[in-house]
mmCIF file of C-alpha atoms and ligand atoms in Angstrom:
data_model
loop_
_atom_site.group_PDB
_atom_site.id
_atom_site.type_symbol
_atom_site.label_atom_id
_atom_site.label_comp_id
_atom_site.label_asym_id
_atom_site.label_seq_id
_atom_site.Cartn_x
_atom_site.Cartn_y
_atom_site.Cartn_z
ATOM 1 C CA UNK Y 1 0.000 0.000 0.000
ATOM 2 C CA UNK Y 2 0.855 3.423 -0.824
ATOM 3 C CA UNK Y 3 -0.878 5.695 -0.521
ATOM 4 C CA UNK Y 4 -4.655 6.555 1.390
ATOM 5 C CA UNK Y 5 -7.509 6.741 -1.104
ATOM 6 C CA UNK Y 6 -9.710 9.271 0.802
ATOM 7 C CA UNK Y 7 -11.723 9.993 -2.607
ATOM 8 C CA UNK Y 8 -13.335 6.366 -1.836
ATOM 9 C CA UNK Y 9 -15.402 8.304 0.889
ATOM 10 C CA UNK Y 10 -16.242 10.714 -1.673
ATOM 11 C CA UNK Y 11 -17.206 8.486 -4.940
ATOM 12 C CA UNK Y 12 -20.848 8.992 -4.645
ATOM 13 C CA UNK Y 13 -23.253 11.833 -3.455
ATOM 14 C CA UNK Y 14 -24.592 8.783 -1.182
ATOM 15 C CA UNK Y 15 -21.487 7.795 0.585
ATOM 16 C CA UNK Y 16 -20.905 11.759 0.855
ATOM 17 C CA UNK Y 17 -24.125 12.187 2.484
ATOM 18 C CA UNK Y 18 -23.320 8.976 5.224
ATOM 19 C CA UNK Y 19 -19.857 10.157 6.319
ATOM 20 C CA UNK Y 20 -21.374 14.011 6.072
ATOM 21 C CA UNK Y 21 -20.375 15.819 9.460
ATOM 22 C CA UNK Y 22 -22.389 18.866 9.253
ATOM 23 C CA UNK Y 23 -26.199 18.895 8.765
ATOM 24 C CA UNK Y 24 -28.379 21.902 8.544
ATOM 25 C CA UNK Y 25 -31.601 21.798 9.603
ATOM 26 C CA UNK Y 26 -34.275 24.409 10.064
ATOM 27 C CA UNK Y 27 -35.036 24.131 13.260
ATOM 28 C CA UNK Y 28 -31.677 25.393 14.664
ATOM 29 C CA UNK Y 29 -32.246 28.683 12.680
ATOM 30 C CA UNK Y 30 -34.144 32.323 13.755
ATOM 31 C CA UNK Y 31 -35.049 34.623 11.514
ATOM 32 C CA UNK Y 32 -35.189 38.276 12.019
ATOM 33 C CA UNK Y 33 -37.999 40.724 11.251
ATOM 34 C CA UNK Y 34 -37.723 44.549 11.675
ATOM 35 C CA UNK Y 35 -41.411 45.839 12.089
ATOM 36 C CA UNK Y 36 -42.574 49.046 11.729
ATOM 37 C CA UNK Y 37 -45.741 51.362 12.847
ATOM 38 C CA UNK Y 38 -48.536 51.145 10.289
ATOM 39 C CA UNK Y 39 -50.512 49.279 8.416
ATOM 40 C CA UNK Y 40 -49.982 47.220 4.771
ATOM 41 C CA UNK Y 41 -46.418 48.171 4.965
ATOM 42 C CA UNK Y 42 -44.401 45.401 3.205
ATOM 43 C CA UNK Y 43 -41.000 47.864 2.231
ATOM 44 C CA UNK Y 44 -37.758 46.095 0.725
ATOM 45 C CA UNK Y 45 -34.600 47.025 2.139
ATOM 46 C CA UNK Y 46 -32.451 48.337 -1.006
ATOM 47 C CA UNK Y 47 -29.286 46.933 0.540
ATOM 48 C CA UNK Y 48 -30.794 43.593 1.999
ATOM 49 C CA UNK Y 49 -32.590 42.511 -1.209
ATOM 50 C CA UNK Y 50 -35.774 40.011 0.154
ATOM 51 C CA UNK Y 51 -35.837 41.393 3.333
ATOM 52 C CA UNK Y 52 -38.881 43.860 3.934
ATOM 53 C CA UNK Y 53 -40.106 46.533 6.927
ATOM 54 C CA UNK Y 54 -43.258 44.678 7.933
ATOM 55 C CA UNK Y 55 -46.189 46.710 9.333
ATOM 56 C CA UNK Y 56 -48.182 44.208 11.626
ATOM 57 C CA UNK Y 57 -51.118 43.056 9.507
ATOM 58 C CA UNK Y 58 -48.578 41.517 6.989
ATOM 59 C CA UNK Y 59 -45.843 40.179 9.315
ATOM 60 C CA UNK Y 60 -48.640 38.227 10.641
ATOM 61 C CA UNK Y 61 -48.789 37.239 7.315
ATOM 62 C CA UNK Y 62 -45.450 36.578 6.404
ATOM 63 C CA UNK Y 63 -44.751 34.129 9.875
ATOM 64 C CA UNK Y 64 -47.440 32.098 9.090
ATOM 65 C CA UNK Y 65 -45.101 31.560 5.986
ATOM 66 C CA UNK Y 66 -42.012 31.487 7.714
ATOM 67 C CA UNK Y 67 -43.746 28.536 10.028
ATOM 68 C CA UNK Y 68 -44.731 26.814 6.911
ATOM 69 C CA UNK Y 69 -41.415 26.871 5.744
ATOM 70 C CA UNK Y 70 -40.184 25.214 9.002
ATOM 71 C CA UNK Y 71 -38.718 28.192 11.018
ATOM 72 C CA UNK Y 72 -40.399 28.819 14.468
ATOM 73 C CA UNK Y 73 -38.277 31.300 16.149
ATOM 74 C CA UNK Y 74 -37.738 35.103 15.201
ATOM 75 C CA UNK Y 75 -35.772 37.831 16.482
ATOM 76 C CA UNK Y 76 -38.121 40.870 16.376
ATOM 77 C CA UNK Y 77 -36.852 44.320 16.188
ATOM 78 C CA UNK Y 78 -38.995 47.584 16.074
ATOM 79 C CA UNK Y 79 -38.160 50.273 13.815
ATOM 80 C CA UNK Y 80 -39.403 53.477 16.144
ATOM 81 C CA UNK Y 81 -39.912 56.884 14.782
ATOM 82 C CA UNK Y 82 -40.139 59.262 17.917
ATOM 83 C CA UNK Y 83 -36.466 58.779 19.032
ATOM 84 C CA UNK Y 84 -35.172 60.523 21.945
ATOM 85 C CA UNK Y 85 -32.745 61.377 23.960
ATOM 86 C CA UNK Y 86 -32.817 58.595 26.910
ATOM 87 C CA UNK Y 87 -34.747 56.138 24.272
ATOM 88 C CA UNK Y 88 -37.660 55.674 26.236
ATOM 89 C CA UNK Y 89 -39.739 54.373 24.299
ATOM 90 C CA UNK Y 90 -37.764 51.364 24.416
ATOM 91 C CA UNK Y 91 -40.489 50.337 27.340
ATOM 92 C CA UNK Y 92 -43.399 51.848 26.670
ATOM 93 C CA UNK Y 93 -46.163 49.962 26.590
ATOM 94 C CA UNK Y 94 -48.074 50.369 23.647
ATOM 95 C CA UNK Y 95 -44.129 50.320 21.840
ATOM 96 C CA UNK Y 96 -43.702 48.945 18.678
ATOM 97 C CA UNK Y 97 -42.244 45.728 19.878
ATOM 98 C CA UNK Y 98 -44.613 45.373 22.634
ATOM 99 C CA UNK Y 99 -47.390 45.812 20.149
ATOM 100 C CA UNK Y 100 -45.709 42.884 17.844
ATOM 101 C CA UNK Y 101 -45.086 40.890 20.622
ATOM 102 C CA UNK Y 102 -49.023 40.603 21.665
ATOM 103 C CA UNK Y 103 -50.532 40.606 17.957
ATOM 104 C CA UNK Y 104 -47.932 37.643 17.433
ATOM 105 C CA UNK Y 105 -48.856 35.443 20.690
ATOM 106 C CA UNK Y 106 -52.335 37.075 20.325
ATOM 107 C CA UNK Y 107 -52.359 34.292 16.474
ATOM 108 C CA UNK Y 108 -49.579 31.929 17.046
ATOM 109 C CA UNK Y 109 -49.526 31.054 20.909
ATOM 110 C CA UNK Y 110 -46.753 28.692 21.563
ATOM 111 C CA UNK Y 111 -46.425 27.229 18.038
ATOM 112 C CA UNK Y 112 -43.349 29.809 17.858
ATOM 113 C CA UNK Y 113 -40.660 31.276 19.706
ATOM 114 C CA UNK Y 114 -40.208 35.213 20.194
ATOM 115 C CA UNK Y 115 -36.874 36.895 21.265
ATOM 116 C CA UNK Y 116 -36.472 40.513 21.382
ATOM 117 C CA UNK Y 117 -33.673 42.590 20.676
ATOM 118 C CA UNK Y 118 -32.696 44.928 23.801
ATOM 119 C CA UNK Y 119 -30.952 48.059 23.075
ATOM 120 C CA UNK Y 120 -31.433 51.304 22.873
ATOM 121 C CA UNK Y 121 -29.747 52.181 19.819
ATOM 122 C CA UNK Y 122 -32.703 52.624 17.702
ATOM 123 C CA UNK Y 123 -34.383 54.173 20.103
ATOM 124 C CA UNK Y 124 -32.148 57.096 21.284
ATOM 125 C CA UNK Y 125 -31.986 60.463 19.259
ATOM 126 C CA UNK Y 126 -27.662 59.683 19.278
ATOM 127 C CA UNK Y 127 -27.726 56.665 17.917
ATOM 128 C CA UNK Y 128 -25.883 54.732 20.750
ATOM 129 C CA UNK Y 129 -26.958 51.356 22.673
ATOM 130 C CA UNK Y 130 -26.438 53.463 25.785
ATOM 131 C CA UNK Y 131 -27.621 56.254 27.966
ATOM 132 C CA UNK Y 132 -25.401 59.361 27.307
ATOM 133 C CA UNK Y 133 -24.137 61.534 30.322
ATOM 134 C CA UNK Y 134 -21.927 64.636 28.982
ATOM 135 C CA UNK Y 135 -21.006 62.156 25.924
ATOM 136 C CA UNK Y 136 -20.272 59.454 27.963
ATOM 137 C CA UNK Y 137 -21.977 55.865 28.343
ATOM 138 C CA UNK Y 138 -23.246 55.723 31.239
ATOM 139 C CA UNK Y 139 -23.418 51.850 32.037
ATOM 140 C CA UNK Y 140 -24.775 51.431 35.114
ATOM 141 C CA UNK Y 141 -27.796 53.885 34.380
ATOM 142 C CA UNK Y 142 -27.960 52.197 30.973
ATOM 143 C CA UNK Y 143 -28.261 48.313 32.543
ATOM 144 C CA UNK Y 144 -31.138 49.715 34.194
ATOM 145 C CA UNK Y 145 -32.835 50.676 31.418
ATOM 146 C CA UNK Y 146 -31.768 48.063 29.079
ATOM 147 C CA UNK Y 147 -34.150 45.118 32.591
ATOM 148 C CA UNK Y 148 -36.873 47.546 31.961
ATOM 149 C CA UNK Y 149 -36.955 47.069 28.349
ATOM 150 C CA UNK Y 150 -36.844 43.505 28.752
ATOM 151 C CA UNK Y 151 -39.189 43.055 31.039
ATOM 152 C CA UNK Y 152 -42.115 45.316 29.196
ATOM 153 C CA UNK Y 153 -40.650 42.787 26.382
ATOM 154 C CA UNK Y 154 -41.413 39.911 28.646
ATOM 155 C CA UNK Y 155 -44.979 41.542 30.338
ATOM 156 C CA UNK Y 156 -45.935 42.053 26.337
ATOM 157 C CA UNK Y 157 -45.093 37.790 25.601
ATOM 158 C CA UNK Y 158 -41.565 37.674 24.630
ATOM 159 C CA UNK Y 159 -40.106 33.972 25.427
ATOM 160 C CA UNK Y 160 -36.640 35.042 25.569
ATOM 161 C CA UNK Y 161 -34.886 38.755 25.573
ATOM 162 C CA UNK Y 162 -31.669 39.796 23.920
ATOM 163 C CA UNK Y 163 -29.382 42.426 25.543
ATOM 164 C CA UNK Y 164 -27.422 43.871 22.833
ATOM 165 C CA UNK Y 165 -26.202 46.723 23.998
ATOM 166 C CA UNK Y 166 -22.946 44.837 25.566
ATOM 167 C CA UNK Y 167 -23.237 47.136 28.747
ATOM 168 C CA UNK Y 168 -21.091 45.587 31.316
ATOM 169 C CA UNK Y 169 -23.642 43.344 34.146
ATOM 170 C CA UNK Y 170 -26.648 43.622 31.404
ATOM 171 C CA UNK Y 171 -27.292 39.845 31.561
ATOM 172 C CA UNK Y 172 -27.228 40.168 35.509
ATOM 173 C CA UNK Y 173 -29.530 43.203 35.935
ATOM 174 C CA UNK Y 174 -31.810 41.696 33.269
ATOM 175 C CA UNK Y 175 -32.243 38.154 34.893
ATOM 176 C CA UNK Y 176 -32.479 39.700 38.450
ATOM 177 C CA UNK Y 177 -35.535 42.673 36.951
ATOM 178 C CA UNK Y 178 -37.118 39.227 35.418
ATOM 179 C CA UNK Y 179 -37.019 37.081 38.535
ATOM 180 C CA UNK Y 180 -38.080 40.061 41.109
ATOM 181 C CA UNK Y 181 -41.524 40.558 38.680
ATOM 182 C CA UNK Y 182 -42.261 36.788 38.407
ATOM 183 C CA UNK Y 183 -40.798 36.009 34.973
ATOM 184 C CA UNK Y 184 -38.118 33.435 36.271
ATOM 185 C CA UNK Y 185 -39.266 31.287 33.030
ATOM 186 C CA UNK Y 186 -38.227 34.232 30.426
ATOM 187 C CA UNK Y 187 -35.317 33.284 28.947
ATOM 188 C CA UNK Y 188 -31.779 35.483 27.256
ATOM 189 C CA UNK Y 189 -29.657 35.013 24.266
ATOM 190 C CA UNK Y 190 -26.883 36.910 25.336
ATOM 191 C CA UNK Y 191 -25.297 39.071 22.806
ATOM 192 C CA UNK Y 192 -22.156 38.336 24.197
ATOM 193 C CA UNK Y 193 -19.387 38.759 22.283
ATOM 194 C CA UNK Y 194 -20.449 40.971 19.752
ATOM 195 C CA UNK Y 195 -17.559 43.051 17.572
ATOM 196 C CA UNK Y 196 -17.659 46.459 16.230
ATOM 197 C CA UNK Y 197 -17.853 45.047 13.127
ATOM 198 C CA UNK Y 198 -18.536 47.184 9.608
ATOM 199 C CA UNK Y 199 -20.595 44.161 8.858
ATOM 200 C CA UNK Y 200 -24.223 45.673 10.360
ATOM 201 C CA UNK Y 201 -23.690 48.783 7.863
ATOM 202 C CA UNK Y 202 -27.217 47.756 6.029
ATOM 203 C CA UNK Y 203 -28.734 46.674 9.314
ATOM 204 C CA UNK Y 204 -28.038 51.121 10.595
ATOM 205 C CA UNK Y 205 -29.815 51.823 7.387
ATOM 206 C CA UNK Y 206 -33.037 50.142 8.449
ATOM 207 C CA UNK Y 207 -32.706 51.881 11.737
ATOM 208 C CA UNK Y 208 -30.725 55.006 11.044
ATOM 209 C CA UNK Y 209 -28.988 53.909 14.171
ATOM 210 C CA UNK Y 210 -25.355 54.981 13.183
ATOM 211 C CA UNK Y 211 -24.043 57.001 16.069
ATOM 212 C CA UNK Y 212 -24.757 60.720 15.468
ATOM 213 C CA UNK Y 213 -20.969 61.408 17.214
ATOM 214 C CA UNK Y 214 -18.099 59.000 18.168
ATOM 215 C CA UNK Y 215 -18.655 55.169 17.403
ATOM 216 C CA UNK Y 216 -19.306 51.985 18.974
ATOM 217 C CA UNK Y 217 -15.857 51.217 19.745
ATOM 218 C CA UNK Y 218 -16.080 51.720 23.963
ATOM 219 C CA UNK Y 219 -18.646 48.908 24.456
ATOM 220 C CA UNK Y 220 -18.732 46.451 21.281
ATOM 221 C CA UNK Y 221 -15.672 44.098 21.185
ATOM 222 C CA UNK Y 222 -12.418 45.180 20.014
ATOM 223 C CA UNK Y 223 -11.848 42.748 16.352
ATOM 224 C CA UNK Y 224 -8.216 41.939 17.403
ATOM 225 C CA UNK Y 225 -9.155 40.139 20.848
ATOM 226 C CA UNK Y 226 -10.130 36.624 20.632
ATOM 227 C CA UNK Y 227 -9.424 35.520 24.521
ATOM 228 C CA UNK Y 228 -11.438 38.931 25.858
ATOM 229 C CA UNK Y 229 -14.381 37.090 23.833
ATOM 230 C CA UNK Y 230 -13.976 34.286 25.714
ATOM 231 C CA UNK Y 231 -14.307 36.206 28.986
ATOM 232 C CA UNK Y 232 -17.518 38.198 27.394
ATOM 233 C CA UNK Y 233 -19.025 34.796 27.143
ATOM 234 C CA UNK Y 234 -17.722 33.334 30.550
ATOM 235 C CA UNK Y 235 -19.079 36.468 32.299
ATOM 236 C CA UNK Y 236 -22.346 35.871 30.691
ATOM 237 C CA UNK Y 237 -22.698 32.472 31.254
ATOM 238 C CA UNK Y 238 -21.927 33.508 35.226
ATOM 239 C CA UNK Y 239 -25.110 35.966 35.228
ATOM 240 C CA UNK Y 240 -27.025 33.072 34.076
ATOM 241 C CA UNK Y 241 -27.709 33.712 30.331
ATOM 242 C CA UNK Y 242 -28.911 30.553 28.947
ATOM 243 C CA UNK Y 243 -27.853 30.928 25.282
ATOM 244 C CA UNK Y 244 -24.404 32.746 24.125
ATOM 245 C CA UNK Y 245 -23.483 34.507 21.016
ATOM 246 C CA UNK Y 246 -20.982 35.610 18.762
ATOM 247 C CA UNK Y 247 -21.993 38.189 16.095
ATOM 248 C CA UNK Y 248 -20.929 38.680 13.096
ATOM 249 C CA UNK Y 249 -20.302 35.079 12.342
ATOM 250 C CA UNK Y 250 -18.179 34.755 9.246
ATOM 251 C CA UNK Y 251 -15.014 36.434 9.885
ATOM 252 C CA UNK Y 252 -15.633 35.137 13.388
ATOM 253 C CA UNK Y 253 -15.497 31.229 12.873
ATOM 254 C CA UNK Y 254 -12.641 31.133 15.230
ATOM 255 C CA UNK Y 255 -14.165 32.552 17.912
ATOM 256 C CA UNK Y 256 -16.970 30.166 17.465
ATOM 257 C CA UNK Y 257 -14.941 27.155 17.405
ATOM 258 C CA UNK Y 258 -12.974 28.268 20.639
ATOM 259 C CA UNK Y 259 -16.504 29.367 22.663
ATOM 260 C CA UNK Y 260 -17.685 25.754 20.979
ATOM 261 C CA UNK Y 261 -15.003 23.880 23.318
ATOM 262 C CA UNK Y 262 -14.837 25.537 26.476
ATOM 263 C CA UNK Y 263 -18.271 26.111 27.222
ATOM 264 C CA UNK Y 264 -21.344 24.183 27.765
ATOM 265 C CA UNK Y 265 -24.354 26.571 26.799
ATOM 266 C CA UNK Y 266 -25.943 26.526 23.694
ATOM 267 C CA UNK Y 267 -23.986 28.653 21.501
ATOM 268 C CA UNK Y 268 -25.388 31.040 18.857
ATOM 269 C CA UNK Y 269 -23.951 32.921 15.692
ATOM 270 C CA UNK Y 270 -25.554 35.820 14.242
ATOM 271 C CA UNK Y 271 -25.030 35.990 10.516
ATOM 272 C CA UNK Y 272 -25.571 39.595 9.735
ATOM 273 C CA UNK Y 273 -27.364 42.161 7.367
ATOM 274 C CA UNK Y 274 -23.457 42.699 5.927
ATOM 275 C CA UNK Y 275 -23.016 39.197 5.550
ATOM 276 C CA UNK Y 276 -26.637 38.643 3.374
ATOM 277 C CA UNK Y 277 -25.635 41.853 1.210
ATOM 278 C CA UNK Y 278 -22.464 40.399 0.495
ATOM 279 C CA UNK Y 279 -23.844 37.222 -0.364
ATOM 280 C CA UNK Y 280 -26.601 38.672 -2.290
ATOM 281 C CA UNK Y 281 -24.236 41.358 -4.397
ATOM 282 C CA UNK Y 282 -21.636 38.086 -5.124
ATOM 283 C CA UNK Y 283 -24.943 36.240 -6.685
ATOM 284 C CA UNK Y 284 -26.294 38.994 -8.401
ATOM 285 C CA UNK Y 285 -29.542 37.304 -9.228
ATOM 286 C CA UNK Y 286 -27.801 34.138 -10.060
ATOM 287 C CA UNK Y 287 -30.629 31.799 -7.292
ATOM 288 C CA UNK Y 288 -28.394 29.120 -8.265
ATOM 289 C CA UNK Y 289 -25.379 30.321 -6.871
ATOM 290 C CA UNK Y 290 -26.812 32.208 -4.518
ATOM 291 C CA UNK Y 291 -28.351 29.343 -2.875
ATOM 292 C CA UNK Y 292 -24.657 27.708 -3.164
ATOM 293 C CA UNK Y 293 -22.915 30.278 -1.723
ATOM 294 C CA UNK Y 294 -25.616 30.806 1.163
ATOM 295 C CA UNK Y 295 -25.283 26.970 1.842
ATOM 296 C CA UNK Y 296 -21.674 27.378 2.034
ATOM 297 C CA UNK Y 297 -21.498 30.262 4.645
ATOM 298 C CA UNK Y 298 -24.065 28.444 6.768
ATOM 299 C CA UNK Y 299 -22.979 25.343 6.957
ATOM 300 C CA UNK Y 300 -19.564 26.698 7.965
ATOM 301 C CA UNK Y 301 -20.904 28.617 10.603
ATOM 302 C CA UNK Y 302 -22.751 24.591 12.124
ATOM 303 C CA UNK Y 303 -19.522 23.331 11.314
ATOM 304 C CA UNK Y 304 -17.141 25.938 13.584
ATOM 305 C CA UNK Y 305 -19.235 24.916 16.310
ATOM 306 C CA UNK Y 306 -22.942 27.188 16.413
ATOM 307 C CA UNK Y 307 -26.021 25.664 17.628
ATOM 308 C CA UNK Y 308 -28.137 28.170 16.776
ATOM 309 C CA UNK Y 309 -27.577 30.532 13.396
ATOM 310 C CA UNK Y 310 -29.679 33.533 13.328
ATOM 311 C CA UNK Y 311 -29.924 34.195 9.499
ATOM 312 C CA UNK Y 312 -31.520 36.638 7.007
ATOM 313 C CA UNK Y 313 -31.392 33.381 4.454
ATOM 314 C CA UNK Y 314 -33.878 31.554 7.502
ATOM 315 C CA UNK Y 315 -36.223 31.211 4.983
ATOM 316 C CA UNK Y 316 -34.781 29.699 2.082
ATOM 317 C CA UNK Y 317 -33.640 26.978 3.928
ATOM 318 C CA UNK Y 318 -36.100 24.225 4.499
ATOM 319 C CA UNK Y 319 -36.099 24.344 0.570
ATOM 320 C CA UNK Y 320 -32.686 24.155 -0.363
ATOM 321 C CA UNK Y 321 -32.364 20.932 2.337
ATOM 322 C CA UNK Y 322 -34.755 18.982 0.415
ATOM 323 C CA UNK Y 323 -33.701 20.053 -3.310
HETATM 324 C C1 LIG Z 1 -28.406 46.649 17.979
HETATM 325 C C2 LIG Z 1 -28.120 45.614 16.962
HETATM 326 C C3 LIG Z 1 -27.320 45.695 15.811
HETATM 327 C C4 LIG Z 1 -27.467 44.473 15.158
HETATM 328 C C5 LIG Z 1 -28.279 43.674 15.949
HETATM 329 N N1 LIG Z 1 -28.674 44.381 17.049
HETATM 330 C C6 LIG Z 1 -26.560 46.821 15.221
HETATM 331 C C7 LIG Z 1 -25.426 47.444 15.887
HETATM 332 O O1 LIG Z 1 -24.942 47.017 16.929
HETATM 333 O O2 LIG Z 1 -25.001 48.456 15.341
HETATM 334 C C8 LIG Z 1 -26.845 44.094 13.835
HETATM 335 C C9 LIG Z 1 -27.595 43.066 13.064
HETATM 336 C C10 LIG Z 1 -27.202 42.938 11.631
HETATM 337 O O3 LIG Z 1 -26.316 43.663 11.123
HETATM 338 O O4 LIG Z 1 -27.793 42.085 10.962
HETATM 339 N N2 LIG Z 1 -27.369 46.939 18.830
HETATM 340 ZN ZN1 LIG Z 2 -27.564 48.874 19.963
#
């Protein structure tokens, strides 16, 4: 003998299928949907080709789809128009998210999942995640805010919340609001180690979230640091968050395969608005290769070591599986 003849394992689609590794399936995936005030609103997003501004009536619409197509769990964001200075309608009650929230559990009970982003970023006149004091983030005022979000999020039917702000202690003061007002079984999906990536450009068009002055860089993760990530996540996993994740997920595989060995939670990837555009610009209309190169990026997000992949392609999936 030679030589190994490793091609044996890959002679027919068949054998490639048995010895496969990776498998994606849709129930490990959550789509987002950005809602907005109104009604019949269905508005495409010019950089985020197939992904719309839904005004209530037809995102009820379009998750009846989505659950048809096999995805059960969304990530809802509300696009808010009165922004101000200490975002507060972040917890108002008749908020845009709050308003989702019941219309959605109002239809679809428990036949799906809802987790709500917490941050104040598209709610505050500046454009940061954080309460501003004399230009400064003020974090401990900010964690505050951030538990009162998520528990109008939780009073209004939200199964899990999902502090993205990265605010030192916001997974602590979040649990501890949600316990104290009898919503121990309200879950988070940490945004834990989330970089200040240029990846969520189209996303700060949706919201027109971009920071009016300075940037991001004081409280979303530095892109050099892996081994800070890895405390991000440790520290959340220590104020009891009960998923982790790492956004954005391509350029980030390595910090998903490290958090995939040294911790035990289940461990989420956000594949961002950035990462869809780029995708979708690469394609060019071409479904055919779009579809490839889609399958590609997602399956090498299962295969670094995600769980859960939060995905703008969400979707497409279920159909692409069984082609
Ligand atoms: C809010 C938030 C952002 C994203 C998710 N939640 C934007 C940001 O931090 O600027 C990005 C999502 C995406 O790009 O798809 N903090
Ligand atoms: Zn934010």
């Amino acid at each position: 003998m030679e030589y190994n003849r490793l091609r044996r394992l890959r002679s027919t689609k068949a054998i490639r299928d048995l010895t496969a590794q990776t498998n994606i399936e849709t129930k490990n995936f959550i789509l987002p949907y950005f809602v907005v005030e109104g009604e019949k609103i269905k508005s495409e997003i010019i950089s985020m080709p197939g992904i719309y501004r839904f005004s209530i009536d037809n995102l009820l619409v379009d998750v009846k789809d989505s659950v048809s197509k096999g995805i059960k769990t969304f990530l809802i964001f509300g696009i808010e128009e009165n922004k101000t200075k200490t975002g507060s309608s972040a917890y108002a009650r008749n908020g845009i998210i709050q308003k989702v929230l019941r219309a959605l559990k109002d239809k679809f009970a428990d036949k799906i999942t809802l987790i709500t982003d917490v941050c104040l970023c598209g709610f505050t006149d500046h454009g940061h995640c954080a309460i501003i004091n004399s230009e400064k983030i003020d974090n401990d005022t900010t964690i505050n805010v951030l538990a009162k979000t998520a528990l109008s999020h939780a009073q209004a039917g939200a199964d899990f919340t999902a502090p993205s702000a990265m605010m030192d202690g916001q997974v602590l003061s979040i649990r501890r609001m949600l316990d104290n007002q009898g919503y121990a079984d309200v879950g988070i999906m940490a945004y834990s180690a989330k970089y200040a990536s240029n990846l969520y450009s189209p996303f700060r068009d949706i919201f027109d979230s971009s920071p009016k002055f300075g940037d991001r860089q004081t409280y979303q993760m530095d892109i050099r640091n892996s081994n800070q990530a890895m405390l991000e996540l440790e520290y959340d996993i220590q104020e009891h968050a009960d998923i982790v994740m790492v956004k954005p997920a391509l350029f980030y595989l390595d910090i998903i395969c490290k958090a995939k060995q040294l911790f035990n939670v289940p461990l989420a990837a956000y594949n961002v608005s950035g990462e869809y555009a780029m995708i979708k610009k690469l394609a060019d209309g071409n479904e055919k290769l779009e579809k490839a190169l889609a399958m590609e990026s997602l399956i090498s997000i299962k295969r670094a070591g995600a769980d859960i992949i939060i995905s703008y392609f969400a979707k497409n999936i279920g159909s692409w599986i069984s082609e």
